[in-house]
Structure formats: structure tokens, C-alpha cells
mmCIF file with all atom_site columns, C-alpha atoms in Angstrom:
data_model
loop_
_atom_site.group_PDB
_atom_site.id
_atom_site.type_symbol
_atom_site.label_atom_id
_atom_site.label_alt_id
_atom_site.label_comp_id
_atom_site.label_asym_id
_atom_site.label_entity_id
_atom_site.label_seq_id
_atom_site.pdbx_PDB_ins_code
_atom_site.Cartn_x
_atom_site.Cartn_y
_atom_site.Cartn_z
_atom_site.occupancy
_atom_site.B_iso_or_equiv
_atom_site.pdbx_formal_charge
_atom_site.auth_seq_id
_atom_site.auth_comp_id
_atom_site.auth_asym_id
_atom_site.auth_atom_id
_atom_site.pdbx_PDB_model_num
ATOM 1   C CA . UNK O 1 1   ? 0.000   0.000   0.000   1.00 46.00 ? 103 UNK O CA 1
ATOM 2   C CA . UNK O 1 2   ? 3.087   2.480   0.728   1.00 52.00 ? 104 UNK O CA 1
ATOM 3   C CA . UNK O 1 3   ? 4.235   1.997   -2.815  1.00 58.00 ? 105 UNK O CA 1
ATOM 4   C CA . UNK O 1 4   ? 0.873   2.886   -4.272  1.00 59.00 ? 106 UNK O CA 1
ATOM 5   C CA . UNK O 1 5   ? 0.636   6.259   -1.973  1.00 63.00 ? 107 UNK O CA 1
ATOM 6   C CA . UNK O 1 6   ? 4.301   7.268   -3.124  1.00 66.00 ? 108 UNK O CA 1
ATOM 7   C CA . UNK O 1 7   ? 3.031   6.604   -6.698  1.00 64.00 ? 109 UNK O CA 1
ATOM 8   C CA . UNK O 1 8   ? 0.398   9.144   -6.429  1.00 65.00 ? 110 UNK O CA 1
ATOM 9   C CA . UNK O 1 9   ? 2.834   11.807  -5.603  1.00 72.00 ? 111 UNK O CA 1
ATOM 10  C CA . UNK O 1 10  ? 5.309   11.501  -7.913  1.00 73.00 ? 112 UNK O CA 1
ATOM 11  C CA . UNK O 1 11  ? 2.621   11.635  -10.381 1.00 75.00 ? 113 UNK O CA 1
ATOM 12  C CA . UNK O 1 12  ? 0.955   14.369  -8.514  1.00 77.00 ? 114 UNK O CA 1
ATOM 13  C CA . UNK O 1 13  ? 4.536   16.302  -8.467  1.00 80.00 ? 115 UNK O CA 1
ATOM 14  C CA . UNK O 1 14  ? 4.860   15.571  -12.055 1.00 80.00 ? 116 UNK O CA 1
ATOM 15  C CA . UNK O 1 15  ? 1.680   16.728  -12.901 1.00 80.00 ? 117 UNK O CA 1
ATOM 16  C CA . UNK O 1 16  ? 2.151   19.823  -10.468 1.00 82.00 ? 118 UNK O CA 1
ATOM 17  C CA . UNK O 1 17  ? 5.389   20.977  -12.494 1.00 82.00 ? 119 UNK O CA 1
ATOM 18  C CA . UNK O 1 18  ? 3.977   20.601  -15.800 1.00 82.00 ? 120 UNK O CA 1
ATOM 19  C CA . UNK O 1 19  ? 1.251   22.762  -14.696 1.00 84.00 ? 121 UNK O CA 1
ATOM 20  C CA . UNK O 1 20  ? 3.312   25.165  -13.086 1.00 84.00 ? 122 UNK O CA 1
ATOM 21  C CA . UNK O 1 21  ? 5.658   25.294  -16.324 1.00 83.00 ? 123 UNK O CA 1
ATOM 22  C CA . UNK O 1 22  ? 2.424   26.539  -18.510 1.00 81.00 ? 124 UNK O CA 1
ATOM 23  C CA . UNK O 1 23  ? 1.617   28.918  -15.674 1.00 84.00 ? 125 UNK O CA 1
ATOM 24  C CA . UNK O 1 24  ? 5.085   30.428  -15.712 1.00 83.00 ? 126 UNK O CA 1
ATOM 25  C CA . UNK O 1 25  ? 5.588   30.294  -19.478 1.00 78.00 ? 127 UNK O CA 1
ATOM 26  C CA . UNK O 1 26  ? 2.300   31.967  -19.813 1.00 78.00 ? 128 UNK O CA 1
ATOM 27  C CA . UNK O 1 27  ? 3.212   34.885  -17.242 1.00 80.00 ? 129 UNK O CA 1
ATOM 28  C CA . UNK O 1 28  ? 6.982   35.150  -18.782 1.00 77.00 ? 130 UNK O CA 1
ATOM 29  C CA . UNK O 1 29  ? 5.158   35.597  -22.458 1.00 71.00 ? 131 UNK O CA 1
ATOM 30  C CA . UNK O 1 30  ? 2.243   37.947  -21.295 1.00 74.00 ? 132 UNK O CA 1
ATOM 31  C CA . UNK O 1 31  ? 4.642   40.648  -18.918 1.00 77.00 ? 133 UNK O CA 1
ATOM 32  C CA . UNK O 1 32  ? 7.324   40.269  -21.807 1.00 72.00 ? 134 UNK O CA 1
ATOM 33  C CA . UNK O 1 33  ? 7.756   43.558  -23.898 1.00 76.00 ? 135 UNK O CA 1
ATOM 34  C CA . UNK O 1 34  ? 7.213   42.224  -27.384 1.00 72.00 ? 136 UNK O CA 1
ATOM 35  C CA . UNK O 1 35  ? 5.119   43.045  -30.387 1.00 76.00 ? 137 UNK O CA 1
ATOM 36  C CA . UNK O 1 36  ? 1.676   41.559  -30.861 1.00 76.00 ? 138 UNK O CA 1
ATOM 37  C CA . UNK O 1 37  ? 3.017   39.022  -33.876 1.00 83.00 ? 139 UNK O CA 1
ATOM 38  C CA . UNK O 1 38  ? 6.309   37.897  -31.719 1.00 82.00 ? 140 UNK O CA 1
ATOM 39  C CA . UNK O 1 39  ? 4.152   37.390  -28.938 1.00 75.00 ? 141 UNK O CA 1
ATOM 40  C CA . UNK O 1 40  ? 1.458   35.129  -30.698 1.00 82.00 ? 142 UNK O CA 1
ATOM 41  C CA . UNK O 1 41  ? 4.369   33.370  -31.971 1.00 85.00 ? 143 UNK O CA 1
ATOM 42  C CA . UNK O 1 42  ? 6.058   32.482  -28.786 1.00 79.00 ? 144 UNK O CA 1
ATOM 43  C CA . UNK O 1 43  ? 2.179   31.780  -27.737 1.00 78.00 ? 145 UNK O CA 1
ATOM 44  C CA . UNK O 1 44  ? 2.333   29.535  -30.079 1.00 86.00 ? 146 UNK O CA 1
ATOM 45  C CA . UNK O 1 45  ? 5.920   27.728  -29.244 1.00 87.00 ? 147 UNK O CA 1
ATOM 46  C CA . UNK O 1 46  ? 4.997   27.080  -26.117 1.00 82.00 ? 148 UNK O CA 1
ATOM 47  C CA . UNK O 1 47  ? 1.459   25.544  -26.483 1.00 83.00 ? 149 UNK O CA 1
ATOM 48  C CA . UNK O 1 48  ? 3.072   23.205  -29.264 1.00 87.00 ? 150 UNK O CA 1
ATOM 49  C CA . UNK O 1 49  ? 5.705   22.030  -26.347 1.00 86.00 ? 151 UNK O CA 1
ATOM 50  C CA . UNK O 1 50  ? 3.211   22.172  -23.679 1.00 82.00 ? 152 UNK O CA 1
ATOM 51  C CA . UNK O 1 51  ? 1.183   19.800  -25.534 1.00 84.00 ? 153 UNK O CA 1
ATOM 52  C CA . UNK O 1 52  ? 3.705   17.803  -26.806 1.00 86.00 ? 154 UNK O CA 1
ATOM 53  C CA . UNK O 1 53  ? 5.198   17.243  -23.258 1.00 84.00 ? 155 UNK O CA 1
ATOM 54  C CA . UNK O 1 54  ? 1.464   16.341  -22.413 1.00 82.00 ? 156 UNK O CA 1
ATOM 55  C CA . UNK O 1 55  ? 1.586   14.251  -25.179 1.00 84.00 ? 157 UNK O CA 1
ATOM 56  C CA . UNK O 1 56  ? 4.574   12.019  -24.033 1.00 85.00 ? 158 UNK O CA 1
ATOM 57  C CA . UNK O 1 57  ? 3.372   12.322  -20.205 1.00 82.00 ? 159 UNK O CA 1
ATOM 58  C CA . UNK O 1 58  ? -0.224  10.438  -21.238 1.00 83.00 ? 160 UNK O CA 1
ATOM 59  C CA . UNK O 1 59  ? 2.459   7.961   -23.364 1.00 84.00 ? 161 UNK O CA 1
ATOM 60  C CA . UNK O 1 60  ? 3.983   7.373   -20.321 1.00 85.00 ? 162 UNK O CA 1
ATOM 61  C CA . UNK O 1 61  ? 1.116   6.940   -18.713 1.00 84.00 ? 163 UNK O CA 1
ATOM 62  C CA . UNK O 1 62  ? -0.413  4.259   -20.704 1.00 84.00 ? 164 UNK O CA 1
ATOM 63  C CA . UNK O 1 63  ? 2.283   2.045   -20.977 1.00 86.00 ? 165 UNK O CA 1
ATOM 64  C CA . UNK O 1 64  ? 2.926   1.775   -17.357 1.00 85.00 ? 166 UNK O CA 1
ATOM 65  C CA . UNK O 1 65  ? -1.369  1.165   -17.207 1.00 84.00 ? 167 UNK O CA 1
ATOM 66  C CA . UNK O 1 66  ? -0.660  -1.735  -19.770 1.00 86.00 ? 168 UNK O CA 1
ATOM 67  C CA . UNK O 1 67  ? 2.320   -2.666  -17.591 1.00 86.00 ? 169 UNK O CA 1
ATOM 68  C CA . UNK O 1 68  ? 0.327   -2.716  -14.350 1.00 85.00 ? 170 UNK O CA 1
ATOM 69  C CA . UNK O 1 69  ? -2.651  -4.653  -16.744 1.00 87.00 ? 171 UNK O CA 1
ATOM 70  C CA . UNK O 1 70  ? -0.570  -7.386  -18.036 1.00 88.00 ? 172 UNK O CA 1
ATOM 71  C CA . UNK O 1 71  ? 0.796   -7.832  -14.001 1.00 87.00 ? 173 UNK O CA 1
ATOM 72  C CA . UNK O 1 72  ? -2.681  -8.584  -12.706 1.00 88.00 ? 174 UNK O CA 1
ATOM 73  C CA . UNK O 1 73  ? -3.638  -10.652 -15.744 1.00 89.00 ? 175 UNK O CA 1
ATOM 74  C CA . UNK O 1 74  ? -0.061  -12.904 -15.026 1.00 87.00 ? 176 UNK O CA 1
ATOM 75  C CA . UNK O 1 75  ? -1.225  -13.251 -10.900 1.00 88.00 ? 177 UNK O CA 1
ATOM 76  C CA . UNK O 1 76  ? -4.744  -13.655 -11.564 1.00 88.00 ? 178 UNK O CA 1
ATOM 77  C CA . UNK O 1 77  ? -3.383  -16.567 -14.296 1.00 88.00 ? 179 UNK O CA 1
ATOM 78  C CA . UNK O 1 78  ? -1.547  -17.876 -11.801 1.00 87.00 ? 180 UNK O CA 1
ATOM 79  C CA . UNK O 1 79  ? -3.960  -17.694 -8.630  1.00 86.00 ? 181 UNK O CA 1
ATOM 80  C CA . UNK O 1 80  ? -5.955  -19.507 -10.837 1.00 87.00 ? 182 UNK O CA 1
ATOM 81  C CA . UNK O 1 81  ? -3.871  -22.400 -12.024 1.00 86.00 ? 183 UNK O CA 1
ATOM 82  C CA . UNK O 1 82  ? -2.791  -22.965 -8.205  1.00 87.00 ? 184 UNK O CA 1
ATOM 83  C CA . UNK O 1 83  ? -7.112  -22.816 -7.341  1.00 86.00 ? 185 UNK O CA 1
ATOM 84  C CA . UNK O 1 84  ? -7.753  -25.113 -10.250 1.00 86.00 ? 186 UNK O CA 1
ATOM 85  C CA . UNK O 1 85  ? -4.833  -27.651 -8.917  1.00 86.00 ? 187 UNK O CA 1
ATOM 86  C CA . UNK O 1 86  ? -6.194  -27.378 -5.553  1.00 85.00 ? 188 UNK O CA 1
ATOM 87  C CA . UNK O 1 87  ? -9.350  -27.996 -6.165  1.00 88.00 ? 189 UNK O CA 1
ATOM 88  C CA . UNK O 1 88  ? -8.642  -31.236 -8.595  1.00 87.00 ? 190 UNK O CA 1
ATOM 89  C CA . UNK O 1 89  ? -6.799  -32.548 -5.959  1.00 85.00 ? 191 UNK O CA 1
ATOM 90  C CA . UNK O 1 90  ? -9.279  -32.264 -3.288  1.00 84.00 ? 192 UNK O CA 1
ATOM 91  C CA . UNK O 1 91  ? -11.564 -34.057 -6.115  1.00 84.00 ? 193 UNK O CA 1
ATOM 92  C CA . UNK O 1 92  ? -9.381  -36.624 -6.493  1.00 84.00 ? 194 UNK O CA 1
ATOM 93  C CA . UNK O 1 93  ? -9.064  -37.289 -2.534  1.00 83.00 ? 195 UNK O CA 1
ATOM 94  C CA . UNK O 1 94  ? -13.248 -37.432 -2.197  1.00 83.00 ? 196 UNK O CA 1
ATOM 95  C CA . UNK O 1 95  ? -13.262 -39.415 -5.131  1.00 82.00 ? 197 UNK O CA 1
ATOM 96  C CA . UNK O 1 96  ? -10.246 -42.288 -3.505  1.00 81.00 ? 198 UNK O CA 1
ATOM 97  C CA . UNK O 1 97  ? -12.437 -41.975 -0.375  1.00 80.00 ? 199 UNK O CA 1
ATOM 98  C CA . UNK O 1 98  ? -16.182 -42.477 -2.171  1.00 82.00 ? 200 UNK O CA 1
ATOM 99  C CA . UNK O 1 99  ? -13.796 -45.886 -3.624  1.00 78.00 ? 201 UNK O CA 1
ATOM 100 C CA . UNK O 1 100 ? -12.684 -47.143 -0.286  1.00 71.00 ? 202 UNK O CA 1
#
């Protein structure tokens, strides 16, 4: 459970300095003394990045959801297997006592 709670954070920190990147690029761009044409340019810049970072951030994100996916699927495989081995064997133990 400790793993899962430290997890959350450094997702939550990620997330938290992406955010505060946009926030910051955003003030930089609109207190900057440019013209009205540089500064829809640079606008523009740094939306493209933002959402490219964004981009590889949700990439990132779903591979280690398919990672975490293909985990449970292996235990739950596995669990399974061990149940259905249990379970013939207590068969086979009624079925050698129904004999006797």
C-alpha cells in the first residue's frame, strides 16, 4: 500500500510541475515587452511544447497502465492455475475416499 501512496505523488509532483511550467511560461510571455506578432508566436511555441510534453506524459502513462494490466492478468493466471490444482486434488481425494 506504501508503494501505491508514493506513486500518487510523484505523479501528482509531475503533474504539479507541468502545470506550473504553462503557468510560468504563460506569465513570462504575457509581462514580456514584445510586439503583438512575436508574442502570438512564442504563444504559439509554447502551447506546441506544452502539448507535446502532455503528449509524451499520457504515453507514459499508458504504458505503465498496460504494464500494471498485463501484471494482474499474469497473478490472476496464476492464482488460478494454483485454485484449479487445488481444487482437482481435493476431487481426487473425495473421489479415492467415495472408492474405499
Amino acid at each position: 500500500m506504501h508503494r501505491g501512496k508514493d506513486k500518487f505523488r510523484t505523479e501528482g509532483f509531475i503533474m504539479g510541475a507541468l502545470v506550473g511550467a504553462a503557468v510560468a511560461a504563460i506569465a513570462s510571455l504575457l509581462f514580456a515587452p514584445k510586439s503583438g506578432q512575436e508574442l502570438r508566436e512564442d504563444i504559439s511555441k509554447g502551447t506546441d511544447k506544452a502539448l507535446d510534453q502532455a503528449d509524451d506524459y499520457l504515453g507514459t502513462a499508458r504504458e505503465k497502465g498496460q504494464d500494471v494490466v498485463e501484471d494482474v492478468e499474469d497473478k490472476a493466471s496464476s492464482y488460478f492455475n494454483v485454485a484449479g490444482d487445488k481444487i482437482e486434488d481435493a476431487a481426487d481425494d473425495v473421489k479415492d475416499k467415495v472408492k474405499k
